[in-house]
């Protein structure tokens, strides 16, 4: 920071000029780089960029019309309808013309300085209109001498590099712990190759879920009736919340009137819940409740009897995620599970003591995994706030 203060004192001791961002940045329509085929595959090389949060839509094997971005020739991709933007330093094609390719007038500024300034502007829009020409290019931005710009970029890039390094380390650790959990889960829950003696010692019996539990499907009260949802006190679990794996609370609560209006049912704590349907990878996922709650119609609640330890069942069904998806993808299923499938699903049931032992071991590995999984977003968010603090401070020049 001392070096920056010296540069400011030397090159712009009194003030900094403000200019229109459009006078520093050139834009290009991506029309000639639009992908022709929708045959995307991760085995192909060239990314296909799309406006919005997803950014990379897929990968194409097309070899014509590729924008030659690189580490030495980067660009900024600007979403012309939302004002979202990305730094791109690799060759690409685009899905549509709803974006602009931005480069900088290097005689006056650097593209990386513009990139940090665009984050400082922090503008977004939900108006469906072209933003760059009509609005964004008219923003006034500070333009100190290049020497000062370069030092600001160096400082801010050091923060982004630290964040990226930390993210990579924590993500790698999370991946390793997930693999460790899955290894021991699959090893401890593999009963297929037991000898008769081992089967007898462990007391293993193959039982259908319906033989040791009550299975309940929930329901959704009318979402158009505010009296069903405002000031509700009954926890109501949606399909997306299955990804939390252990349910200590729900995002929404319904009123007693709402509960009485539909066929959902309150299930006790330590109920195993399976997603019957859902977007993307949701179907077949498993969670366990730690509070009494009711669910929507896309979730099946499995209330076990004393034969089965609930957390053992959760871990076992978690290990059979792919199998659950397979049986729900056959003819006539419409890509969903149902009560008949769940009740008929076979589970190896050892003695209750063995179930508790297995579940306890897997709980330890799961907690190790969760400690990173929960800490990763928080740590990244903290680093991002640190970066934003210094970015805003460094780019707040007096007029």
mmCIF file of C-alpha atoms in Angstrom:
data_model
loop_
_atom_site.group_PDB
_atom_site.id
_atom_site.type_symbol
_atom_site.label_atom_id
_atom_site.label_comp_id
_atom_site.label_asym_id
_atom_site.label_seq_id
_atom_site.Cartn_x
_atom_site.Cartn_y
_atom_site.Cartn_z
ATOM 1 C CA UNK A 1 0.000 0.000 0.000
ATOM 2 C CA UNK A 2 2.930 2.352 0.675
ATOM 3 C CA UNK A 3 4.113 1.937 -2.912
ATOM 4 C CA UNK A 4 0.666 2.882 -4.193
ATOM 5 C CA UNK A 5 0.589 5.985 -2.035
ATOM 6 C CA UNK A 6 3.951 7.019 -3.434
ATOM 7 C CA UNK A 7 2.729 6.469 -7.001
ATOM 8 C CA UNK A 8 -0.404 8.513 -6.378
ATOM 9 C CA UNK A 9 1.657 11.285 -4.819
ATOM 10 C CA UNK A 10 3.977 11.235 -7.833
ATOM 11 C CA UNK A 11 1.496 10.897 -10.727
ATOM 12 C CA UNK A 12 -1.828 12.287 -9.490
ATOM 13 C CA UNK A 13 -1.338 14.150 -6.200
ATOM 14 C CA UNK A 14 -4.426 16.357 -6.529
ATOM 15 C CA UNK A 15 -7.134 14.470 -8.375
ATOM 16 C CA UNK A 16 -7.949 11.774 -10.888
ATOM 17 C CA UNK A 17 -9.819 12.259 -14.139
ATOM 18 C CA UNK A 18 -13.154 10.506 -14.634
ATOM 19 C CA UNK A 19 -14.105 9.298 -18.116
ATOM 20 C CA UNK A 20 -16.872 7.229 -19.711
ATOM 21 C CA UNK A 21 -16.055 3.529 -19.576
ATOM 22 C CA UNK A 22 -17.151 3.319 -23.205
ATOM 23 C CA UNK A 23 -14.284 5.612 -24.233
ATOM 24 C CA UNK A 24 -11.768 3.072 -22.891
ATOM 25 C CA UNK A 25 -13.375 -0.208 -23.897
ATOM 26 C CA UNK A 26 -13.980 -1.641 -27.359
ATOM 27 C CA UNK A 27 -16.847 -4.067 -27.838
ATOM 28 C CA UNK A 28 -17.495 -6.761 -30.408
ATOM 29 C CA UNK A 29 -20.671 -8.660 -31.248
ATOM 30 C CA UNK A 30 -20.004 -12.416 -31.029
ATOM 31 C CA UNK A 31 -22.105 -13.282 -34.093
ATOM 32 C CA UNK A 32 -19.284 -14.965 -36.020
ATOM 33 C CA UNK A 33 -18.423 -17.112 -32.986
ATOM 34 C CA UNK A 34 -21.897 -18.611 -32.400
ATOM 35 C CA UNK A 35 -21.887 -22.408 -32.144
ATOM 36 C CA UNK A 36 -23.837 -24.229 -34.864
ATOM 37 C CA UNK A 37 -24.347 -27.607 -33.185
ATOM 38 C CA UNK A 38 -25.928 -28.444 -29.835
ATOM 39 C CA UNK A 39 -23.986 -31.697 -29.632
ATOM 40 C CA UNK A 40 -22.051 -30.866 -26.456
ATOM 41 C CA UNK A 41 -19.737 -33.249 -24.616
ATOM 42 C CA UNK A 42 -17.113 -32.985 -21.885
ATOM 43 C CA UNK A 43 -14.858 -34.980 -24.206
ATOM 44 C CA UNK A 44 -14.688 -32.023 -26.612
ATOM 45 C CA UNK A 45 -12.208 -29.170 -26.229
ATOM 46 C CA UNK A 46 -13.833 -25.816 -26.928
ATOM 47 C CA UNK A 47 -16.086 -24.250 -24.249
ATOM 48 C CA UNK A 48 -19.411 -22.769 -25.356
ATOM 49 C CA UNK A 49 -20.190 -19.640 -23.353
ATOM 50 C CA UNK A 50 -23.711 -18.555 -22.481
ATOM 51 C CA UNK A 51 -25.098 -15.457 -20.733
ATOM 52 C CA UNK A 52 -26.010 -15.803 -17.067
ATOM 53 C CA UNK A 53 -24.654 -17.684 -14.077
ATOM 54 C CA UNK A 54 -23.999 -21.029 -15.775
ATOM 55 C CA UNK A 55 -21.427 -19.317 -18.065
ATOM 56 C CA UNK A 56 -20.068 -22.497 -19.717
ATOM 57 C CA UNK A 57 -22.950 -24.303 -21.378
ATOM 58 C CA UNK A 58 -20.887 -27.256 -22.592
ATOM 59 C CA UNK A 59 -18.052 -28.165 -24.935
ATOM 60 C CA UNK A 60 -18.086 -28.455 -28.719
ATOM 61 C CA UNK A 61 -15.878 -30.163 -31.317
ATOM 62 C CA UNK A 62 -16.421 -27.401 -33.874
ATOM 63 C CA UNK A 63 -13.136 -26.024 -35.178
ATOM 64 C CA UNK A 64 -14.343 -22.951 -37.090
ATOM 65 C CA UNK A 65 -15.340 -19.606 -35.644
ATOM 66 C CA UNK A 66 -13.435 -19.900 -32.357
ATOM 67 C CA UNK A 67 -12.492 -16.702 -30.535
ATOM 68 C CA UNK A 68 -8.737 -16.940 -29.861
ATOM 69 C CA UNK A 69 -8.680 -15.647 -26.289
ATOM 70 C CA UNK A 70 -5.611 -16.633 -24.254
ATOM 71 C CA UNK A 71 -3.591 -15.699 -21.180
ATOM 72 C CA UNK A 72 -1.860 -13.050 -23.290
ATOM 73 C CA UNK A 73 -5.027 -12.050 -25.122
ATOM 74 C CA UNK A 74 -7.869 -12.093 -22.551
ATOM 75 C CA UNK A 75 -11.331 -10.585 -22.953
ATOM 76 C CA UNK A 76 -14.268 -9.747 -20.736
ATOM 77 C CA UNK A 77 -17.569 -11.404 -21.634
ATOM 78 C CA UNK A 78 -20.452 -9.050 -20.846
ATOM 79 C CA UNK A 79 -24.048 -10.283 -20.584
ATOM 80 C CA UNK A 80 -25.933 -7.591 -22.476
ATOM 81 C CA UNK A 81 -29.195 -8.221 -20.618
ATOM 82 C CA UNK A 82 -28.104 -8.600 -16.972
ATOM 83 C CA UNK A 83 -24.689 -6.816 -16.949
ATOM 84 C CA UNK A 84 -23.019 -9.927 -15.499
ATOM 85 C CA UNK A 85 -19.437 -10.337 -16.698
ATOM 86 C CA UNK A 86 -16.618 -12.884 -16.761
ATOM 87 C CA UNK A 87 -12.871 -12.797 -17.314
ATOM 88 C CA UNK A 88 -12.002 -15.199 -20.140
ATOM 89 C CA UNK A 89 -8.459 -16.203 -21.087
ATOM 90 C CA UNK A 90 -9.107 -19.308 -23.195
ATOM 91 C CA UNK A 91 -10.483 -19.962 -26.721
ATOM 92 C CA UNK A 92 -14.275 -20.213 -26.893
ATOM 93 C CA UNK A 93 -17.477 -20.158 -28.916
ATOM 94 C CA UNK A 94 -20.775 -18.653 -27.775
ATOM 95 C CA UNK A 95 -24.371 -19.844 -27.593
ATOM 96 C CA UNK A 96 -26.022 -16.590 -28.656
ATOM 97 C CA UNK A 97 -25.423 -12.949 -29.471
ATOM 98 C CA UNK A 98 -26.853 -11.794 -26.120
ATOM 99 C CA UNK A 99 -23.396 -10.772 -24.948
ATOM 100 C CA UNK A 100 -20.489 -8.586 -25.931
ATOM 101 C CA UNK A 101 -16.770 -9.282 -26.084
ATOM 102 C CA UNK A 102 -14.877 -6.446 -24.384
ATOM 103 C CA UNK A 103 -11.268 -5.385 -24.895
ATOM 104 C CA UNK A 104 -9.458 -2.283 -23.655
ATOM 105 C CA UNK A 105 -7.665 0.646 -25.258
ATOM 106 C CA UNK A 106 -4.235 -0.372 -23.970
ATOM 107 C CA UNK A 107 -2.792 3.095 -24.560
ATOM 108 C CA UNK A 108 -4.992 4.416 -21.768
ATOM 109 C CA UNK A 109 -5.786 1.493 -19.488
ATOM 110 C CA UNK A 110 -5.477 -2.237 -18.947
ATOM 111 C CA UNK A 111 -8.289 -4.742 -19.338
ATOM 112 C CA UNK A 112 -7.606 -6.107 -15.869
ATOM 113 C CA UNK A 113 -8.093 -2.637 -14.372
ATOM 114 C CA UNK A 114 -11.424 -2.404 -16.216
ATOM 115 C CA UNK A 115 -12.391 -5.829 -14.901
ATOM 116 C CA UNK A 116 -11.857 -4.777 -11.271
ATOM 117 C CA UNK A 117 -13.704 -1.509 -11.905
ATOM 118 C CA UNK A 118 -16.716 -3.346 -13.305
ATOM 119 C CA UNK A 119 -16.930 -5.228 -10.016
ATOM 120 C CA UNK A 120 -16.703 -1.892 -8.219
ATOM 121 C CA UNK A 121 -19.590 -0.537 -10.317
ATOM 122 C CA UNK A 122 -21.576 -3.627 -9.275
ATOM 123 C CA UNK A 123 -24.513 -2.899 -11.581
ATOM 124 C CA UNK A 124 -27.170 -5.451 -12.448
ATOM 125 C CA UNK A 125 -30.476 -5.269 -14.281
ATOM 126 C CA UNK A 126 -33.605 -7.328 -14.744
ATOM 127 C CA UNK A 127 -34.746 -5.260 -17.727
ATOM 128 C CA UNK A 128 -34.683 -7.283 -20.936
ATOM 129 C CA UNK A 129 -32.807 -4.770 -23.095
ATOM 130 C CA UNK A 130 -29.331 -4.251 -24.486
ATOM 131 C CA UNK A 131 -27.348 -2.593 -21.702
ATOM 132 C CA UNK A 132 -23.829 -1.930 -22.958
ATOM 133 C CA UNK A 133 -24.516 0.781 -25.531
ATOM 134 C CA UNK A 134 -27.566 2.346 -23.921
ATOM 135 C CA UNK A 135 -26.415 2.370 -20.311
ATOM 136 C CA UNK A 136 -23.283 0.622 -19.064
ATOM 137 C CA UNK A 137 -20.815 2.304 -21.445
ATOM 138 C CA UNK A 138 -21.926 5.690 -20.085
ATOM 139 C CA UNK A 139 -20.693 5.066 -16.535
ATOM 140 C CA UNK A 140 -17.999 7.488 -15.362
ATOM 141 C CA UNK A 141 -14.956 5.688 -13.975
ATOM 142 C CA UNK A 142 -11.695 6.943 -12.421
ATOM 143 C CA UNK A 143 -8.701 6.900 -14.768
ATOM 144 C CA UNK A 144 -5.420 7.417 -12.907
ATOM 145 C CA UNK A 145 -2.130 7.163 -14.830
ATOM 146 C CA UNK A 146 -1.168 3.674 -16.018
ATOM 147 C CA UNK A 147 1.492 3.321 -13.337
ATOM 148 C CA UNK A 148 -1.159 3.716 -10.632
ATOM 149 C CA UNK A 149 -3.584 1.399 -12.435
ATOM 150 C CA UNK A 150 -0.954 -1.336 -12.663
ATOM 151 C CA UNK A 151 -0.210 -1.169 -8.940
ATOM 152 C CA UNK A 152 -3.911 -1.284 -8.053
ATOM 153 C CA UNK A 153 -4.333 -4.349 -10.252
ATOM 154 C CA UNK A 154 -1.307 -6.012 -8.643
ATOM 155 C CA UNK A 155 -2.783 -5.537 -5.152
ATOM 156 C CA UNK A 156 -6.267 -6.726 -6.087
ATOM 157 C CA UNK A 157 -4.988 -9.702 -8.072
ATOM 158 C CA UNK A 158 -3.015 -10.808 -5.026
ATOM 159 C CA UNK A 159 -6.318 -11.112 -3.122
ATOM 160 C CA UNK A 160 -8.009 -13.060 -5.919
ATOM 161 C CA UNK A 161 -4.987 -15.366 -6.181
ATOM 162 C CA UNK A 162 -5.101 -16.115 -2.452
ATOM 163 C CA UNK A 163 -8.825 -16.842 -2.670
ATOM 164 C CA UNK A 164 -8.324 -19.135 -5.656
ATOM 165 C CA UNK A 165 -5.465 -20.964 -3.919
ATOM 166 C CA UNK A 166 -7.475 -21.458 -0.729
ATOM 167 C CA UNK A 167 -10.532 -22.602 -2.669
ATOM 168 C CA UNK A 168 -8.479 -25.153 -4.580
ATOM 169 C CA UNK A 169 -6.908 -26.515 -1.388
ATOM 170 C CA UNK A 170 -10.213 -26.820 0.478
ATOM 171 C CA UNK A 171 -11.980 -28.299 -2.542
ATOM 172 C CA UNK A 172 -9.258 -30.925 -2.916
ATOM 173 C CA UNK A 173 -9.511 -31.755 0.791
ATOM 174 C CA UNK A 174 -13.299 -31.996 0.523
ATOM 175 C CA UNK A 175 -13.002 -34.333 -2.473
ATOM 176 C CA UNK A 176 -10.547 -36.545 -0.582
ATOM 177 C CA UNK A 177 -12.806 -36.737 2.471
ATOM 178 C CA UNK A 178 -15.850 -37.557 0.341
ATOM 179 C CA UNK A 179 -13.933 -40.404 -1.280
ATOM 180 C CA UNK A 180 -12.839 -41.621 2.148
ATOM 181 C CA UNK A 181 -16.427 -41.590 3.423
ATOM 182 C CA UNK A 182 -17.699 -43.385 0.298
ATOM 183 C CA UNK A 183 -14.940 -46.020 0.518
ATOM 184 C CA UNK A 184 -15.760 -46.972 4.106
ATOM 185 C CA UNK A 185 -19.497 -46.652 3.504
ATOM 186 C CA UNK A 186 -19.390 -49.088 0.583
ATOM 187 C CA UNK A 187 -16.995 -51.420 2.417
ATOM 188 C CA UNK A 188 -19.008 -51.556 5.639
ATOM 189 C CA UNK A 189 -22.330 -51.913 3.839
ATOM 190 C CA UNK A 190 -21.298 -54.629 1.395
ATOM 191 C CA UNK A 191 -23.041 -57.846 2.495
ATOM 192 C CA UNK A 192 -23.350 -59.527 -0.901
ATOM 193 C CA UNK A 193 -20.317 -61.806 -0.585
ATOM 194 C CA UNK A 194 -20.657 -62.935 3.015
ATOM 195 C CA UNK A 195 -20.070 -66.576 3.826
ATOM 196 C CA UNK A 196 -22.908 -68.404 5.597
ATOM 197 C CA UNK A 197 -20.861 -68.251 8.814
ATOM 198 C CA UNK A 198 -20.361 -64.479 8.538
ATOM 199 C CA UNK A 199 -24.018 -63.977 7.689
ATOM 200 C CA UNK A 200 -25.033 -65.962 10.795
ATOM 201 C CA UNK A 201 -22.538 -64.140 13.028
ATOM 202 C CA UNK A 202 -23.816 -60.741 11.930
ATOM 203 C CA UNK A 203 -27.415 -61.878 11.846
ATOM 204 C CA UNK A 204 -27.887 -60.470 8.349
ATOM 205 C CA UNK A 205 -31.309 -60.807 6.760
ATOM 206 C CA UNK A 206 -32.429 -59.302 3.482
ATOM 207 C CA UNK A 207 -35.690 -57.449 4.090
ATOM 208 C CA UNK A 208 -37.864 -55.137 2.030
ATOM 209 C CA UNK A 209 -38.290 -51.612 3.352
ATOM 210 C CA UNK A 210 -42.024 -52.172 3.524
ATOM 211 C CA UNK A 211 -41.556 -55.089 5.929
ATOM 212 C CA UNK A 212 -39.946 -52.996 8.673
ATOM 213 C CA UNK A 213 -41.395 -49.528 8.164
ATOM 214 C CA UNK A 214 -44.334 -47.311 7.369
ATOM 215 C CA UNK A 215 -43.840 -45.295 4.169
ATOM 216 C CA UNK A 216 -45.594 -41.943 3.821
ATOM 217 C CA UNK A 217 -45.766 -39.498 0.911
ATOM 218 C CA UNK A 218 -46.374 -35.827 1.687
ATOM 219 C CA UNK A 219 -48.363 -33.100 -0.047
ATOM 220 C CA UNK A 220 -48.245 -29.365 -0.758
ATOM 221 C CA UNK A 221 -50.932 -26.972 0.516
ATOM 222 C CA UNK A 222 -52.140 -24.447 -2.055
ATOM 223 C CA UNK A 223 -49.353 -21.940 -2.555
ATOM 224 C CA UNK A 224 -51.861 -19.287 -3.650
ATOM 225 C CA UNK A 225 -53.500 -19.218 -0.231
ATOM 226 C CA UNK A 226 -51.456 -16.906 2.049
ATOM 227 C CA UNK A 227 -53.213 -18.137 5.193
ATOM 228 C CA UNK A 228 -51.567 -21.509 4.632
ATOM 229 C CA UNK A 229 -48.020 -20.091 4.682
ATOM 230 C CA UNK A 230 -47.885 -16.834 6.646
ATOM 231 C CA UNK A 231 -46.946 -17.272 10.323
ATOM 232 C CA UNK A 232 -46.937 -21.061 9.994
ATOM 233 C CA UNK A 233 -45.492 -23.191 12.797
ATOM 234 C CA UNK A 234 -45.368 -26.690 11.259
ATOM 235 C CA UNK A 235 -42.039 -27.431 9.492
ATOM 236 C CA UNK A 236 -42.661 -28.388 5.835
ATOM 237 C CA UNK A 237 -39.792 -29.908 3.854
ATOM 238 C CA UNK A 238 -39.375 -29.337 0.114
ATOM 239 C CA UNK A 239 -37.500 -31.619 -2.293
ATOM 240 C CA UNK A 240 -34.445 -29.371 -2.576
ATOM 241 C CA UNK A 241 -33.802 -29.579 1.167
ATOM 242 C CA UNK A 242 -32.935 -33.276 0.807
ATOM 243 C CA UNK A 243 -29.457 -32.075 -0.183
ATOM 244 C CA UNK A 244 -28.886 -30.981 3.422
ATOM 245 C CA UNK A 245 -28.770 -34.723 4.329
ATOM 246 C CA UNK A 246 -29.491 -34.069 8.029
ATOM 247 C CA UNK A 247 -32.602 -31.945 8.533
ATOM 248 C CA UNK A 248 -32.520 -29.733 11.620
ATOM 249 C CA UNK A 249 -35.024 -27.217 10.260
ATOM 250 C CA UNK A 250 -36.968 -26.302 7.134
ATOM 251 C CA UNK A 251 -37.089 -23.148 5.061
ATOM 252 C CA UNK A 252 -40.892 -23.015 5.112
ATOM 253 C CA UNK A 253 -43.540 -23.640 7.766
ATOM 254 C CA UNK A 254 -47.241 -24.141 7.211
ATOM 255 C CA UNK A 255 -50.230 -23.309 9.386
ATOM 256 C CA UNK A 256 -52.529 -25.831 11.025
ATOM 257 C CA UNK A 257 -55.203 -24.804 8.519
ATOM 258 C CA UNK A 258 -52.841 -25.685 5.670
ATOM 259 C CA UNK A 259 -51.963 -29.013 7.280
ATOM 260 C CA UNK A 260 -55.637 -29.909 7.615
ATOM 261 C CA UNK A 261 -56.310 -28.939 3.996
ATOM 262 C CA UNK A 262 -54.082 -31.567 2.380
ATOM 263 C CA UNK A 263 -52.813 -35.123 2.835
ATOM 264 C CA UNK A 264 -49.342 -34.345 4.155
ATOM 265 C CA UNK A 265 -48.495 -36.005 7.467
ATOM 266 C CA UNK A 266 -46.185 -35.081 10.344
ATOM 267 C CA UNK A 267 -43.451 -37.678 10.699
ATOM 268 C CA UNK A 268 -41.242 -38.069 13.784
ATOM 269 C CA UNK A 269 -37.607 -37.173 14.158
ATOM 270 C CA UNK A 270 -35.143 -39.769 12.854
ATOM 271 C CA UNK A 271 -37.337 -40.477 9.836
ATOM 272 C CA UNK A 272 -35.438 -41.399 6.672
ATOM 273 C CA UNK A 273 -36.599 -39.338 3.682
ATOM 274 C CA UNK A 274 -36.086 -40.297 0.024
ATOM 275 C CA UNK A 275 -36.645 -37.975 -2.945
ATOM 276 C CA UNK A 276 -39.117 -39.560 -5.358
ATOM 277 C CA UNK A 277 -38.671 -36.840 -7.960
ATOM 278 C CA UNK A 278 -36.862 -33.566 -8.401
ATOM 279 C CA UNK A 279 -34.763 -31.452 -10.680
ATOM 280 C CA UNK A 280 -31.420 -32.747 -11.910
ATOM 281 C CA UNK A 281 -29.753 -35.101 -9.435
ATOM 282 C CA UNK A 282 -32.336 -34.832 -6.646
ATOM 283 C CA UNK A 283 -34.271 -38.047 -7.360
ATOM 284 C CA UNK A 284 -32.932 -40.903 -5.225
ATOM 285 C CA UNK A 285 -31.168 -38.703 -2.669
ATOM 286 C CA UNK A 286 -31.619 -39.460 1.022
ATOM 287 C CA UNK A 287 -31.790 -37.459 4.248
ATOM 288 C CA UNK A 288 -32.736 -38.024 7.877
ATOM 289 C CA UNK A 289 -34.887 -35.728 10.008
ATOM 290 C CA UNK A 290 -33.878 -34.481 13.437
ATOM 291 C CA UNK A 291 -37.212 -32.750 14.063
ATOM 292 C CA UNK A 292 -40.863 -33.700 13.501
ATOM 293 C CA UNK A 293 -41.979 -32.313 10.135
ATOM 294 C CA UNK A 294 -44.147 -32.902 7.089
ATOM 295 C CA UNK A 295 -43.057 -32.964 3.444
ATOM 296 C CA UNK A 296 -44.209 -32.294 -0.075
ATOM 297 C CA UNK A 297 -45.483 -34.974 -2.441
ATOM 298 C CA UNK A 298 -42.071 -35.580 -4.026
ATOM 299 C CA UNK A 299 -40.641 -36.995 -0.809
ATOM 300 C CA UNK A 300 -41.239 -40.385 0.799
ATOM 301 C CA UNK A 301 -40.822 -40.634 4.574
ATOM 302 C CA UNK A 302 -39.679 -44.030 5.905
ATOM 303 C CA UNK A 303 -40.640 -44.513 9.565
ATOM 304 C CA UNK A 304 -38.790 -47.628 10.727
ATOM 305 C CA UNK A 305 -39.674 -50.029 13.528
ATOM 306 C CA UNK A 306 -37.272 -51.339 16.196
ATOM 307 C CA UNK A 307 -35.691 -53.781 13.721
ATOM 308 C CA UNK A 308 -33.736 -51.072 11.910
ATOM 309 C CA UNK A 309 -31.536 -48.247 13.159
ATOM 310 C CA UNK A 310 -32.600 -45.139 11.155
ATOM 311 C CA UNK A 311 -29.125 -43.772 10.523
ATOM 312 C CA UNK A 312 -27.966 -47.175 9.292
ATOM 313 C CA UNK A 313 -30.788 -47.185 6.740
ATOM 314 C CA UNK A 314 -29.890 -43.652 5.647
ATOM 315 C CA UNK A 315 -26.259 -44.587 4.991
ATOM 316 C CA UNK A 316 -27.271 -47.747 3.161
ATOM 317 C CA UNK A 317 -29.753 -45.986 0.869
ATOM 318 C CA UNK A 318 -27.199 -43.237 0.308
ATOM 319 C CA UNK A 319 -24.817 -45.919 -1.012
ATOM 320 C CA UNK A 320 -27.566 -47.120 -3.388
ATOM 321 C CA UNK A 321 -28.240 -43.732 -4.980
ATOM 322 C CA UNK A 322 -27.479 -44.946 -8.509
ATOM 323 C CA UNK A 323 -29.551 -48.098 -8.030
ATOM 324 C CA UNK A 324 -32.555 -46.053 -6.873
ATOM 325 C CA UNK A 325 -32.259 -43.872 -9.959
ATOM 326 C CA UNK A 326 -31.986 -46.917 -12.206
ATOM 327 C CA UNK A 327 -35.167 -48.548 -10.957
ATOM 328 C CA UNK A 328 -37.022 -45.246 -11.309
ATOM 329 C CA UNK A 329 -36.066 -44.799 -14.959
ATOM 330 C CA UNK A 330 -37.794 -47.831 -16.450
ATOM 331 C CA UNK A 331 -40.826 -48.026 -18.701
ATOM 332 C CA UNK A 332 -43.900 -46.327 -17.334
ATOM 333 C CA UNK A 333 -42.154 -44.658 -14.379
ATOM 334 C CA UNK A 334 -41.827 -41.213 -15.959
ATOM 335 C CA UNK A 335 -38.454 -40.879 -14.325
ATOM 336 C CA UNK A 336 -39.703 -41.039 -10.762
ATOM 337 C CA UNK A 337 -39.777 -43.320 -7.754
ATOM 338 C CA UNK A 338 -43.031 -44.330 -6.067
ATOM 339 C CA UNK A 339 -44.220 -46.031 -2.886
ATOM 340 C CA UNK A 340 -44.308 -49.484 -4.482
ATOM 341 C CA UNK A 341 -40.651 -49.187 -5.492
ATOM 342 C CA UNK A 342 -39.569 -47.909 -2.089
ATOM 343 C CA UNK A 343 -41.487 -50.534 -0.130
ATOM 344 C CA UNK A 344 -40.135 -53.310 -2.334
ATOM 345 C CA UNK A 345 -36.496 -52.178 -2.141
ATOM 346 C CA UNK A 346 -34.398 -54.808 -0.350
ATOM 347 C CA UNK A 347 -31.992 -53.893 2.434
ATOM 348 C CA UNK A 348 -29.480 -56.122 4.290
ATOM 349 C CA UNK A 349 -30.401 -55.939 7.967
ATOM 350 C CA UNK A 350 -27.770 -57.191 10.431
ATOM 351 C CA UNK A 351 -28.280 -57.178 14.185
ATOM 352 C CA UNK A 352 -29.251 -53.825 15.656
ATOM 353 C CA UNK A 353 -25.908 -53.693 17.476
ATOM 354 C CA UNK A 354 -24.042 -54.118 14.183
ATOM 355 C CA UNK A 355 -26.201 -51.460 12.530
ATOM 356 C CA UNK A 356 -25.396 -48.940 15.276
ATOM 357 C CA UNK A 357 -21.690 -49.772 15.038
ATOM 358 C CA UNK A 358 -21.607 -49.285 11.252
ATOM 359 C CA UNK A 359 -23.619 -46.070 11.376
ATOM 360 C CA UNK A 360 -21.433 -44.637 14.155
ATOM 361 C CA UNK A 361 -18.259 -45.212 12.128
ATOM 362 C CA UNK A 362 -19.775 -43.621 9.033
ATOM 363 C CA UNK A 363 -21.064 -40.676 11.070
ATOM 364 C CA UNK A 364 -17.464 -39.876 12.052
ATOM 365 C CA UNK A 365 -16.292 -39.811 8.429
ATOM 366 C CA UNK A 366 -19.345 -37.778 7.451
ATOM 367 C CA UNK A 367 -18.603 -35.165 10.118
ATOM 368 C CA UNK A 368 -15.038 -34.867 8.837
ATOM 369 C CA UNK A 369 -16.449 -34.302 5.379
ATOM 370 C CA UNK A 370 -19.040 -31.798 6.569
ATOM 371 C CA UNK A 371 -16.511 -29.741 8.507
ATOM 372 C CA UNK A 372 -14.871 -28.853 5.206
ATOM 373 C CA UNK A 373 -18.116 -28.718 3.224
ATOM 374 C CA UNK A 374 -19.601 -26.174 5.627
ATOM 375 C CA UNK A 375 -16.403 -24.216 6.106
ATOM 376 C CA UNK A 376 -15.565 -23.882 2.421
ATOM 377 C CA UNK A 377 -18.373 -21.461 1.435
ATOM 378 C CA UNK A 378 -17.836 -19.396 4.590
ATOM 379 C CA UNK A 379 -14.098 -19.114 4.009
ATOM 380 C CA UNK A 380 -14.548 -18.186 0.349
ATOM 381 C CA UNK A 381 -17.172 -15.588 1.278
ATOM 382 C CA UNK A 382 -14.814 -14.069 3.874
ATOM 383 C CA UNK A 383 -12.002 -13.813 1.325
ATOM 384 C CA UNK A 384 -14.383 -12.283 -1.227
ATOM 385 C CA UNK A 385 -15.484 -9.634 1.292
ATOM 386 C CA UNK A 386 -11.844 -8.853 2.021
ATOM 387 C CA UNK A 387 -11.168 -8.406 -1.688
ATOM 388 C CA UNK A 388 -14.262 -6.220 -2.126
ATOM 389 C CA UNK A 389 -13.269 -4.041 0.813
ATOM 390 C CA UNK A 390 -9.835 -3.262 -0.622
ATOM 391 C CA UNK A 391 -11.187 -2.981 -4.176
ATOM 392 C CA UNK A 392 -13.740 -0.372 -3.134
ATOM 393 C CA UNK A 393 -11.152 1.466 -1.051
ATOM 394 C CA UNK A 394 -8.539 1.507 -3.834
ATOM 395 C CA UNK A 395 -10.971 2.599 -6.530
ATOM 396 C CA UNK A 396 -12.705 5.333 -4.539
ATOM 397 C CA UNK A 397 -10.848 8.329 -5.962
ATOM 398 C CA UNK A 398 -11.922 11.854 -5.163
ATOM 399 C CA UNK A 399 -13.278 13.816 -8.135
#
